[in-house]
Coordinates of C-alpha atoms in Angstrom, one line a residue:
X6 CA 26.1 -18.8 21.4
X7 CA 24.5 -18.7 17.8
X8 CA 22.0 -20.9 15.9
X9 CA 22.8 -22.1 12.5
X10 CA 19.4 -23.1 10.0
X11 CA 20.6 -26.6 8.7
X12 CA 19.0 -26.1 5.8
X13 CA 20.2 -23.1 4.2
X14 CA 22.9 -21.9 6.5
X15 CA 21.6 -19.2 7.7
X16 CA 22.8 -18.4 11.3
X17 CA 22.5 -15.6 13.9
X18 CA 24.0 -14.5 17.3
X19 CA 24.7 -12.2 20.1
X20 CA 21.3 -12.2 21.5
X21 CA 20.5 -10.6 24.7
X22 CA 18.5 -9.9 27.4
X23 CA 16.2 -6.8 27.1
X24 CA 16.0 -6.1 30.8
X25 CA 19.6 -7.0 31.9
X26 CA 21.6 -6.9 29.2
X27 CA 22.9 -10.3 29.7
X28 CA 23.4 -13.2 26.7
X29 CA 20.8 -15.4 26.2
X30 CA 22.0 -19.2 26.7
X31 CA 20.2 -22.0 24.8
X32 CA 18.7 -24.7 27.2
X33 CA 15.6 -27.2 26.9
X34 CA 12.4 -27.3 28.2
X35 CA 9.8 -30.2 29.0
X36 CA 6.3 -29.8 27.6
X37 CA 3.6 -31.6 27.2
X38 CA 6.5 -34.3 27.0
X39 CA 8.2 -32.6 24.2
X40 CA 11.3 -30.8 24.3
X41 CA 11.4 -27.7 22.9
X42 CA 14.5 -25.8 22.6
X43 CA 14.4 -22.4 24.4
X44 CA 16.9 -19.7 24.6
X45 CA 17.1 -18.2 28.5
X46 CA 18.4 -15.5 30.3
X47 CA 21.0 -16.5 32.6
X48 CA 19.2 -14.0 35.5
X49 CA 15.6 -15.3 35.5
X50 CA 14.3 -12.7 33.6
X51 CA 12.5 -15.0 31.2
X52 CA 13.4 -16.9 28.1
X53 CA 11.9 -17.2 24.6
X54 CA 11.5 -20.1 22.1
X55 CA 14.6 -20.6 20.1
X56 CA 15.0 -19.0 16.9
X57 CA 13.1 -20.9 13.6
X58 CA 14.6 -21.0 9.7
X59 CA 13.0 -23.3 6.9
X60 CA 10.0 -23.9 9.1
X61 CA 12.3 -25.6 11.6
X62 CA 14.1 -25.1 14.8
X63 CA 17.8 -23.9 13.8
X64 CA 20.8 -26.1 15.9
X65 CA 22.5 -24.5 18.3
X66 CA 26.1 -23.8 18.4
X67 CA 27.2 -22.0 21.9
X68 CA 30.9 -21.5 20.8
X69 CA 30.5 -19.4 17.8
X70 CA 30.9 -15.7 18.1
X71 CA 27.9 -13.5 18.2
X72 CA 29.0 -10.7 15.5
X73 CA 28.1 -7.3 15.6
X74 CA 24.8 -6.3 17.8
X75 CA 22.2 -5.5 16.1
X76 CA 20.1 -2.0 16.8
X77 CA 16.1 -4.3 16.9
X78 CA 14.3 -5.3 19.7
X79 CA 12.1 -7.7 20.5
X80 CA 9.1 -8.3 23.8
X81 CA 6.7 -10.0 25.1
X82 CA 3.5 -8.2 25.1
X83 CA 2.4 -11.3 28.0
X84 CA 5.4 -11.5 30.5
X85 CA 7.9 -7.8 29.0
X86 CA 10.7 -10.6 28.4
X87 CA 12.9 -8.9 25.9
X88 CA 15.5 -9.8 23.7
X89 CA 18.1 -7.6 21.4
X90 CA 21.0 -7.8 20.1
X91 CA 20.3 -10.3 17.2
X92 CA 23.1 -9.9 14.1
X93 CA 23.7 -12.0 11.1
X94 CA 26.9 -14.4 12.1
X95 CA 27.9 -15.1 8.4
X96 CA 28.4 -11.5 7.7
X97 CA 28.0 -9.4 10.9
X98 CA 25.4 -7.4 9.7
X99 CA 21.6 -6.2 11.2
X100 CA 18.9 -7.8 11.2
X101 CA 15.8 -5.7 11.0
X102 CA 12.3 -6.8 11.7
X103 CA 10.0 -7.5 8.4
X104 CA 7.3 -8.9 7.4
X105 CA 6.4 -12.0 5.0
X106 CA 3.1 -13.3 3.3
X107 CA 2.8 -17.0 3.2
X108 CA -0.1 -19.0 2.3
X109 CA -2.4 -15.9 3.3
X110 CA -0.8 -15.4 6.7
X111 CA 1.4 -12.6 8.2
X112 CA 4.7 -14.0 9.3
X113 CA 6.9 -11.6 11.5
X114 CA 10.9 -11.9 10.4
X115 CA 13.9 -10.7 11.4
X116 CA 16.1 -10.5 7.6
X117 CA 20.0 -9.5 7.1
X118 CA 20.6 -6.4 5.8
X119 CA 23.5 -7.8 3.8
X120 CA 21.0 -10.2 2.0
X121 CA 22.0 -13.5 3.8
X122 CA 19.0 -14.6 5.2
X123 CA 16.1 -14.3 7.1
X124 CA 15.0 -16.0 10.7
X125 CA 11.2 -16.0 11.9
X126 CA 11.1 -13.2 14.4
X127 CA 11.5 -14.8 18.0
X128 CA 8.6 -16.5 20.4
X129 CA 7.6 -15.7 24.2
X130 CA 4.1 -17.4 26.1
X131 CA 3.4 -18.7 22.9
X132 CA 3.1 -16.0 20.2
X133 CA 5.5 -13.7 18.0
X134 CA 7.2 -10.8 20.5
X135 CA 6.3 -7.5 19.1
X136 CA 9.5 -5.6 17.3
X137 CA 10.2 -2.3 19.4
X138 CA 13.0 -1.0 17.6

């Protein structure tokens, strides 16, 4: 499974379950009558909100390839739901946690070390997970 920005093309894969290793799989969610697209672990560990690109949520393709896995980490200061394993699936490469400023605000991000892209780092009980590389 991997998420592809439909904007700029930016895509990334091969996530996984902190606790069990497992890979995430995209599913939906009901609330407050939206749906919100979630990635979950197949075990019941927990799940996070899907990945964001271009200030949107990024489509979901669950037959690409996941590339190579990538060494960051991400949990959930709230619930300990963790997720690793996030690479770049244009080139393979890492993506490492990082920072941005926009309009006055810190935004956590998760960018390609091979210069592709950048995704905004992912979600859990409503805030950014904190990076634990």
């Amino acid at each position: 499974m991997s998420y592809k920005c439909d904007k700029c093309n930016m895509s990334v894969g091969g996530m996984k379950c902190n606790k069990c290793s497992e890979p995430l799989a995209h599913d939906t969610i009901t609330k407050d009558g939206q749906q919100i697209a979630v990635s979950k672990c197949p075990k019941g560990c927990g799940m996070i909100k899907s990945p964001q690109c271009c200030g949107h949520d990024m489509a979901c393709d669950v037959a690409s390839g996941a590339g190579k896995e990538s060494n960051t980490t991400y949990s959930c200061d709230k619930c300990g739901m963790g997720v690793k394993g996030m690479a770049c699936t244009k080139c393979g490469g890492d993506l490492a946690h990082d920072s941005i400023d926009k309009d006055g605000q810190k935004i956590h991000v998760s960018k390609c070390s091979k210069g592709c892209g950048m995704v905004k780092s992912p979600q859990c009980c409503g805030q950014d997970m904190a990076c634990a590389r």
